[in-house]
Amino acid sequence: MALPQTELRPMGKPILRKEDPRLIRGKGRFVDDILLPNMLHLCILRSPYAHARIRRIDTSKAEAAPGVKLVLTGEDLAKMNLAWMPTLAGDVQMVLATDKVLFQYQEVAAVVAETRAQAEDAIQLIEVDYEPLPVVVDPFKALEPDAPILREDKEKKSNHIWHWEAGDREETDAIFREAPVVVKQNVRFQRVHPSPLEPCGCVADYNPATGKLVVYVTSQAPHVHRTAIALTTGFPEHMIQVISPDVGGGFGNKVPLYPGYVVAIVASLKLGVPVKWIETRTENIASTHFARDYHMTAEIAATEDGKMLALRVKTIADHGAFDATANPTKYPAGLYSIVTGSYDFKAAFVEVDGVHTNKPPGGVAYRCSFRVTEASYLIERVVDVLARRLKMDPAELRLRNFIRKEQFPYRSPTGWVYDSGDYEKTFKLALERIGYEELRKEQKEKWARGEFMGIGISTFTEIVGAGPAHSFDILGIKMFDSAEIRVHPTGKVIARLGVRHQGQGHETTFAQIIAEELGLSVDDVVVEEGDTDTAPYGLGTYASRSTPTAGAAAALCARRIRDKARKIAAHLLEVNEDDVVWDGAAFSVKGLPGRSVTMKDVAFAAYTNVPDGIEPGLEASYYYNPPNLTFPYGAYIAVVDIDKGTGAVKVRRFLAVDDCGNVINPMIVEGQVHGGLTEGFAIAFMQDIPYDADGNCLAPNWMDYLVPTAWDTPRWETDRTVTPSPHHPLGAKGVGESPNVGSPAAFVNAVLDALSPLGVEHIDMPIYPWKVWKILREHGITE
Ligand code: CDP
């Protein structure tokens, strides 16, 4: 049962979310709620072609249209050196196209008008003379020698962007040469989109009188956006204030800087009034950064009795027209080399090649720690392929190959040092809770009757909490995070953090951390994020990094305050500091528990009665550079039944047992798990963004790109084990993305398990009913 926020010692308790009274009463303040005097509206003209030369743009009719104040083209931006902007992956991207377009829906021109309707009408009046060029949508074709070169701006005359590898090629190949068993599987993780309920948008407000530029923007990383705006526009960073107000979901979509933001800023700088740009659903899906689109091949070398020896992975990454991932510089394929998962391989070798195609740029880490989702899906799928080849139960194969708990900290063959885990314990709990043995018996009976029931397993390992700063950066900015806490004279607290939540409940969980450390209640602590003028510099919220980084910063910052408070307490108690003890609620004199002062008493004294030699006030800041990432993990099991008539898959049960170390708020963690499982379910069964041969996007809206409703969504069962992170000050690991990372493989493995009597090896996601129905029909099972 959820608890009220007045609870003392709130760590680990299901405290009600502080943000909900505001949000559920419609009192949230999102970017589109911001209305400023004299504000104008921006709309963007987009390309109907996926690849075309622009011969001429005529804006004269649009300029004369009612209410229009400004029309901008790439040529106008080029005069300001802003036709192109850097991406977070070190590539460059067109803001408004100049000589050619590289994907359908690419930004071509913009209109600023008094109303949105006027701007929308006026962009229809812009005449663009396009010369269509040959289109490349298949990344394998893009690599063929006679493929048209898409990026003529680059020195390299090829659609190949980069090659990246990890692990030991020779050692891996040597094991494969000798291995008694080798399995190989091609697997595609289709192109999907984070698709937050609130699309992207901004209000750029340049005030010529003060010289200040305020940008309200749907941002998961406001400080990075401020720096990126300063670097892109040359506008002085201290005169830029980025405010990320309430954000209606991000899931990675709101990490990059988008052309619309730059155009709105330029328009406001030119006109000296606020300019609002809010994209439509179609603009969000068809032009902002996609996710995944990995074409993967995995091979496992193993013994006949099921000892997995080596893993070899080759991947083509389709990045579309511009490489615009938000990956740390050192890792162009993100943390994909975590692909050895929960298993103790002797050797592994992973290679990835990035490729340009005529599709929108990306791909962002959609609820994912920089490509860990693709990696987890791949390993969990191919382990099942091996189990099938060995005629071994997939649960048994996993149990034989897990990294054992005494092996932690464990160095993986691709170089990661896993902090902690007890995979066997977590998995056995899952097997027991789902009733695995009974389900297998039931399945045998059903198969004998010609019915298709499947049990799918995914025992994944995550990697979250980037930094450490020595190897992680975005745009060269080291990946740490921060907290600043001020205790007011009455013992009430305001805390500001460098991350920016988008629904994850930081206003509650970070208040819990601080209240616990300071002996206060959650009600006493207000958490603020998202305003670069007030919050300390941070790298933002994505990749489940907030708890591992800013959560740690909040705890250590509060401990800094407690250290100072102890000195003041000693003064109040008239004893030496060494004789003061903290019991979690108050300072007391060693051996005399009756003589005590609370944090509230100390806070008042910090402003009214400070001893000589101590600075007045009670505040601190902390910049936390994590020593390692955290490695949450889970054991997920799906049970499905297939309708033979329609091919529809019914998820009968789904159990998620997660381990994210110590938990701050179990109710919020459960909410995170429910949300991520729902997304994983949608990816497995409903979502894809296909393109036709001409590069037309075939799912640019929620009629074609499906979002699950409560009706579609299975009932989730959850449980957890607790294996604390040894290096995190609270023993906590991130959890936000685990369910999205771990669940697709469980769903897909369940369907393939159901169909195993038919010898079906693999079906690529999304598993639409027609794909299953086709297989059943090929086997003469259905008409
Ligand atoms: O970076 P992001 O907030 O998306 O992910 P996270 O750090 O995994 O946190 C998601 C939410 O779950 C936050 O409100 C966390 O504080 C909470 N959480 C928790 O209560 N206990 C954990 N061990 C991990 C996260």
JSON list of N, CA, C and O in Angstrom, two decimals, residues 14-35:
[
{"chain": "A", "resi": 14, "resn": "PRO", "atom": "N", "xyz": [7.02, 2.62, -0.15]},
{"chain": "A", "resi": 14, "resn": "PRO", "atom": "CA", "xyz": [6.17, 3.02, -1.30]},
{"chain": "A", "resi": 14, "resn": "PRO", "atom": "C", "xyz": [5.46, 4.35, -1.05]},
{"chain": "A", "resi": 14, "resn": "PRO", "atom": "O", "xyz": [4.24, 4.42, -0.89]},
{"chain": "A", "resi": 15, "resn": "ILE", "atom": "N", "xyz": [6.25, 5.42, -1.02]},
{"chain": "A", "resi": 15, "resn": "ILE", "atom": "CA", "xyz": [5.69, 6.76, -0.77]},
{"chain": "A", "resi": 15, "resn": "ILE", "atom": "C", "xyz": [4.91, 7.22, -2.01]},
{"chain": "A", "resi": 15, "resn": "ILE", "atom": "O", "xyz": [5.37, 7.04, -3.14]},
{"chain": "A", "resi": 16, "resn": "LEU", "atom": "N", "xyz": [3.76, 7.83, -1.79]},
{"chain": "A", "resi": 16, "resn": "LEU", "atom": "CA", "xyz": [2.96, 8.36, -2.92]},
{"chain": "A", "resi": 16, "resn": "LEU", "atom": "C", "xyz": [3.75, 9.42, -3.68]},
{"chain": "A", "resi": 16, "resn": "LEU", "atom": "O", "xyz": [4.47, 10.22, -3.09]},
{"chain": "A", "resi": 17, "resn": "ARG", "atom": "N", "xyz": [3.57, 9.46, -4.98]},
{"chain": "A", "resi": 17, "resn": "ARG", "atom": "CA", "xyz": [4.35, 10.40, -5.81]},
{"chain": "A", "resi": 17, "resn": "ARG", "atom": "C", "xyz": [3.93, 11.85, -5.57]},
{"chain": "A", "resi": 17, "resn": "ARG", "atom": "O", "xyz": [2.76, 12.20, -5.66]},
{"chain": "A", "resi": 18, "resn": "LYS", "atom": "N", "xyz": [4.94, 12.68, -5.27]},
{"chain": "A", "resi": 18, "resn": "LYS", "atom": "CA", "xyz": [4.69, 14.09, -4.98]},
{"chain": "A", "resi": 18, "resn": "LYS", "atom": "C", "xyz": [4.20, 14.84, -6.22]},
{"chain": "A", "resi": 18, "resn": "LYS", "atom": "O", "xyz": [3.49, 15.83, -6.11]},
{"chain": "A", "resi": 19, "resn": "GLU", "atom": "N", "xyz": [4.58, 14.38, -7.40]},
{"chain": "A", "resi": 19, "resn": "GLU", "atom": "CA", "xyz": [4.24, 15.11, -8.61]},
{"chain": "A", "resi": 19, "resn": "GLU", "atom": "C", "xyz": [2.81, 14.85, -9.09]},
{"chain": "A", "resi": 19, "resn": "GLU", "atom": "O", "xyz": [2.27, 15.61, -9.88]},
{"chain": "A", "resi": 20, "resn": "ASP", "atom": "N", "xyz": [2.20, 13.77, -8.57]},
{"chain": "A", "resi": 20, "resn": "ASP", "atom": "CA", "xyz": [0.91, 13.37, -9.15]},
{"chain": "A", "resi": 20, "resn": "ASP", "atom": "C", "xyz": [-0.25, 14.33, -8.90]},
{"chain": "A", "resi": 20, "resn": "ASP", "atom": "O", "xyz": [-1.05, 14.55, -9.82]},
{"chain": "A", "resi": 21, "resn": "PRO", "atom": "N", "xyz": [-0.39, 14.92, -7.70]},
{"chain": "A", "resi": 21, "resn": "PRO", "atom": "CA", "xyz": [-1.53, 15.85, -7.53]},
{"chain": "A", "resi": 21, "resn": "PRO", "atom": "C", "xyz": [-1.54, 16.94, -8.60]},
{"chain": "A", "resi": 21, "resn": "PRO", "atom": "O", "xyz": [-2.59, 17.34, -9.11]},
{"chain": "A", "resi": 22, "resn": "ARG", "atom": "N", "xyz": [-0.34, 17.39, -8.97]},
{"chain": "A", "resi": 22, "resn": "ARG", "atom": "CA", "xyz": [-0.24, 18.42, -10.01]},
{"chain": "A", "resi": 22, "resn": "ARG", "atom": "C", "xyz": [-0.61, 17.83, -11.39]},
{"chain": "A", "resi": 22, "resn": "ARG", "atom": "O", "xyz": [-1.43, 18.38, -12.11]},
{"chain": "A", "resi": 23, "resn": "LEU", "atom": "N", "xyz": [-0.04, 16.68, -11.69]},
{"chain": "A", "resi": 23, "resn": "LEU", "atom": "CA", "xyz": [-0.21, 16.14, -13.04]},
{"chain": "A", "resi": 23, "resn": "LEU", "atom": "C", "xyz": [-1.62, 15.60, -13.28]},
{"chain": "A", "resi": 23, "resn": "LEU", "atom": "O", "xyz": [-2.20, 15.85, -14.34]},
{"chain": "A", "resi": 24, "resn": "ILE", "atom": "N", "xyz": [-2.18, 14.91, -12.28]},
{"chain": "A", "resi": 24, "resn": "ILE", "atom": "CA", "xyz": [-3.50, 14.32, -12.56]},
{"chain": "A", "resi": 24, "resn": "ILE", "atom": "C", "xyz": [-4.63, 15.35, -12.50]},
{"chain": "A", "resi": 24, "resn": "ILE", "atom": "O", "xyz": [-5.73, 15.09, -12.93]},
{"chain": "A", "resi": 25, "resn": "ARG", "atom": "N", "xyz": [-4.33, 16.55, -11.97]},
{"chain": "A", "resi": 25, "resn": "ARG", "atom": "CA", "xyz": [-5.36, 17.60, -12.02]},
{"chain": "A", "resi": 25, "resn": "ARG", "atom": "C", "xyz": [-5.20, 18.50, -13.24]},
{"chain": "A", "resi": 25, "resn": "ARG", "atom": "O", "xyz": [-5.79, 19.58, -13.31]},
{"chain": "A", "resi": 26, "resn": "GLY", "atom": "N", "xyz": [-4.32, 18.11, -14.14]},
{"chain": "A", "resi": 26, "resn": "GLY", "atom": "CA", "xyz": [-4.13, 18.94, -15.33]},
{"chain": "A", "resi": 26, "resn": "GLY", "atom": "C", "xyz": [-3.38, 20.23, -15.04]},
{"chain": "A", "resi": 26, "resn": "GLY", "atom": "O", "xyz": [-3.48, 21.21, -15.77]},
{"chain": "A", "resi": 27, "resn": "LYS", "atom": "N", "xyz": [-2.64, 20.26, -13.93]},
{"chain": "A", "resi": 27, "resn": "LYS", "atom": "CA", "xyz": [-1.93, 21.48, -13.56]},
{"chain": "A", "resi": 27, "resn": "LYS", "atom": "C", "xyz": [-0.44, 21.39, -13.89]},
{"chain": "A", "resi": 27, "resn": "LYS", "atom": "O", "xyz": [0.37, 22.17, -13.40]},
{"chain": "A", "resi": 28, "resn": "GLY", "atom": "N", "xyz": [-0.08, 20.39, -14.67]},
{"chain": "A", "resi": 28, "resn": "GLY", "atom": "CA", "xyz": [1.30, 20.34, -15.14]},
{"chain": "A", "resi": 28, "resn": "GLY", "atom": "C", "xyz": [1.55, 21.51, -16.08]},
{"chain": "A", "resi": 28, "resn": "GLY", "atom": "O", "xyz": [0.60, 22.14, -16.59]},
{"chain": "A", "resi": 29, "resn": "ARG", "atom": "N", "xyz": [2.82, 21.84, -16.30]},
{"chain": "A", "resi": 29, "resn": "ARG", "atom": "CA", "xyz": [3.14, 22.95, -17.21]},
{"chain": "A", "resi": 29, "resn": "ARG", "atom": "C", "xyz": [4.10, 22.40, -18.26]},
{"chain": "A", "resi": 29, "resn": "ARG", "atom": "O", "xyz": [5.29, 22.24, -17.99]},
{"chain": "A", "resi": 30, "resn": "PHE", "atom": "N", "xyz": [3.54, 22.06, -19.41]},
{"chain": "A", "resi": 30, "resn": "PHE", "atom": "CA", "xyz": [4.33, 21.50, -20.50]},
{"chain": "A", "resi": 30, "resn": "PHE", "atom": "C", "xyz": [4.68, 22.65, -21.46]},
{"chain": "A", "resi": 30, "resn": "PHE", "atom": "O", "xyz": [4.13, 23.75, -21.34]},
{"chain": "A", "resi": 31, "resn": "VAL", "atom": "N", "xyz": [5.58, 22.36, -22.41]},
{"chain": "A", "resi": 31, "resn": "VAL", "atom": "CA", "xyz": [6.03, 23.46, -23.28]},
{"chain": "A", "resi": 31, "resn": "VAL", "atom": "C", "xyz": [4.86, 24.12, -24.00]},
{"chain": "A", "resi": 31, "resn": "VAL", "atom": "O", "xyz": [4.80, 25.35, -24.10]},
{"chain": "A", "resi": 32, "resn": "ASP", "atom": "N", "xyz": [3.91, 23.32, -24.47]},
{"chain": "A", "resi": 32, "resn": "ASP", "atom": "CA", "xyz": [2.81, 23.93, -25.22]},
{"chain": "A", "resi": 32, "resn": "ASP", "atom": "C", "xyz": [1.88, 24.75, -24.32]},
{"chain": "A", "resi": 32, "resn": "ASP", "atom": "O", "xyz": [1.03, 25.49, -24.81]},
{"chain": "A", "resi": 33, "resn": "ASP", "atom": "N", "xyz": [2.02, 24.60, -22.99]},
{"chain": "A", "resi": 33, "resn": "ASP", "atom": "CA", "xyz": [1.22, 25.45, -22.07]},
{"chain": "A", "resi": 33, "resn": "ASP", "atom": "C", "xyz": [1.81, 26.85, -21.94]},
{"chain": "A", "resi": 33, "resn": "ASP", "atom": "O", "xyz": [1.20, 27.73, -21.34]},
{"chain": "A", "resi": 34, "resn": "ILE", "atom": "N", "xyz": [3.02, 27.03, -22.44]},
{"chain": "A", "resi": 34, "resn": "ILE", "atom": "CA", "xyz": [3.68, 28.34, -22.23]},
{"chain": "A", "resi": 34, "resn": "ILE", "atom": "C", "xyz": [3.17, 29.35, -23.25]},
{"chain": "A", "resi": 34, "resn": "ILE", "atom": "O", "xyz": [3.27, 29.13, -24.46]},
{"chain": "A", "resi": 35, "resn": "LEU", "atom": "N", "xyz": [2.58, 30.40, -22.72]},
{"chain": "A", "resi": 35, "resn": "LEU", "atom": "CA", "xyz": [2.03, 31.46, -23.57]},
{"chain": "A", "resi": 35, "resn": "LEU", "atom": "C", "xyz": [2.72, 32.75, -23.17]},
{"chain": "A", "resi": 35, "resn": "LEU", "atom": "O", "xyz": [2.63, 33.16, -22.01]}
]
